[in-house]
Tab-separated table of C-alpha atoms in Angstrom:
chain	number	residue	atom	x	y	z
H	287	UNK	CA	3.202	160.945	-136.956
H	288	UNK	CA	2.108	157.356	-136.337
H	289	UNK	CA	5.010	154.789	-134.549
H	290	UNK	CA	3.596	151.465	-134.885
H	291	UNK	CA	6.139	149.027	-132.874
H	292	UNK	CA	5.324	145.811	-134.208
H	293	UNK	CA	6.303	147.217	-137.670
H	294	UNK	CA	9.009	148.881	-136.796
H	295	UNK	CA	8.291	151.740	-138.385
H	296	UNK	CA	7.361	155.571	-137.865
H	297	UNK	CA	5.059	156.953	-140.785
H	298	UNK	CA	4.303	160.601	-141.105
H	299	UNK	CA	1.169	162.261	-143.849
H	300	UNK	CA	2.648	165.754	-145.178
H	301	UNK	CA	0.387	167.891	-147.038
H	302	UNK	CA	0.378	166.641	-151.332
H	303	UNK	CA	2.177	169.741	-152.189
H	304	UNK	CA	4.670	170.067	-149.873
H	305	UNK	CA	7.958	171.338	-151.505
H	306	UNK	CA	10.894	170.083	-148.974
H	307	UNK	CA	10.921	167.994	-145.962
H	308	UNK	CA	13.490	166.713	-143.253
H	309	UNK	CA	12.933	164.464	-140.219
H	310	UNK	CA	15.253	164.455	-137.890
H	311	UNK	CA	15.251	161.781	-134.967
H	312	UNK	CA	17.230	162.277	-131.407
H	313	UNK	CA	17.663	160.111	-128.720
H	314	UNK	CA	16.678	161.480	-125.354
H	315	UNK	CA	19.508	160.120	-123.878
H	316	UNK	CA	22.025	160.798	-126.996
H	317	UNK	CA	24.214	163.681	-128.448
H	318	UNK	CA	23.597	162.495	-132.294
H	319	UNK	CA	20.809	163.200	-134.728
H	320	UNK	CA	19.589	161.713	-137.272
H	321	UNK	CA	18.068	163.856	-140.036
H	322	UNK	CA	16.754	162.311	-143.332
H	323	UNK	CA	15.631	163.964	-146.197
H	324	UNK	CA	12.154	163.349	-148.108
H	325	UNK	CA	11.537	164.124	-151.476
H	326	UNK	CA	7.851	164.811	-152.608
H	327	UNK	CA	8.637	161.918	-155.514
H	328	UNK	CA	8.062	159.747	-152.875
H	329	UNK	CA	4.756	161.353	-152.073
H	330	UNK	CA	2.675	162.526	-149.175
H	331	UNK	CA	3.093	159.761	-147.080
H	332	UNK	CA	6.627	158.358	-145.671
H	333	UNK	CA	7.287	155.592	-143.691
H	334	UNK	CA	10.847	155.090	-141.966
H	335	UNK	CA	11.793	151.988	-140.517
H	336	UNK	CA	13.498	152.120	-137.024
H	337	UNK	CA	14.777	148.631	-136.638
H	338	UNK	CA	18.169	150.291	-136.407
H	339	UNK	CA	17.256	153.028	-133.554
H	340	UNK	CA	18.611	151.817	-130.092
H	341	UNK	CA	16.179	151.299	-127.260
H	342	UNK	CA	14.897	154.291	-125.635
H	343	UNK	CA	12.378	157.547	-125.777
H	344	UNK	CA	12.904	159.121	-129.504
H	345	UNK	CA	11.818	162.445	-130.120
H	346	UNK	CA	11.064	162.743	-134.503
H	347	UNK	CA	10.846	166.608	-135.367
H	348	UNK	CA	9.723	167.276	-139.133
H	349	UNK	CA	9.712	170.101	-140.927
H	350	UNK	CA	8.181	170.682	-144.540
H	351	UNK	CA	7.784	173.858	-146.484
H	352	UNK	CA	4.638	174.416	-149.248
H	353	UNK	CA	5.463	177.942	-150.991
H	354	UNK	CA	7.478	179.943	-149.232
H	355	UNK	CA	5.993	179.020	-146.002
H	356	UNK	CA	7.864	176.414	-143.439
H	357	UNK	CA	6.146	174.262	-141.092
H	358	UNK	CA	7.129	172.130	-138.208
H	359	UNK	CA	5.569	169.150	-135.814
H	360	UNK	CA	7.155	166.542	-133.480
H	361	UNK	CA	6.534	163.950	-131.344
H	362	UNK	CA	7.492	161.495	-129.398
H	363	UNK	CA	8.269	157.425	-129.602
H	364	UNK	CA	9.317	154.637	-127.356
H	365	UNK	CA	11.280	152.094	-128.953
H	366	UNK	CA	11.498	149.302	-126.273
């Protein structure tokens, strides 16, 4: 995962086969999620803008699956 501020955008790589994928973005100091799907039509890199997220510390949690395995990895942002 890569958050580069002055693009406003988060981009994450997920391996070229991958067969599903979610992120799913919560606020540290929120009760919602957000959770978007990604499709592997759209290839294995994703970028999602955040000009809509609030201020604050965001924590991004994506999980993929290749085969019948599932994988997970998150991090976290600063959106100030």
């Amino acid at each position: 995962m890569t958050y580069q501020a002055e693009q406003e955008k988060v981009t994450f790589v997920l391996p070229l086969y991958f067969v599903k994928a979610e992120v799913t973005f919560t606020r540290q100091s929120a009760e919602e999620d957000l959770t978007i799907p990604l499709t592997p039509a759209n290839g294995p890199r994703v970028s999602i803008s955040t000009r809509r997220f609030a201020k604050g510390f965001w924590l991004a949690q994506l999980t993929w699956s290749v085969g019948r395995e599932r994988f997970c990895s998150e991090g976290w942002f600063e959106i100030a």
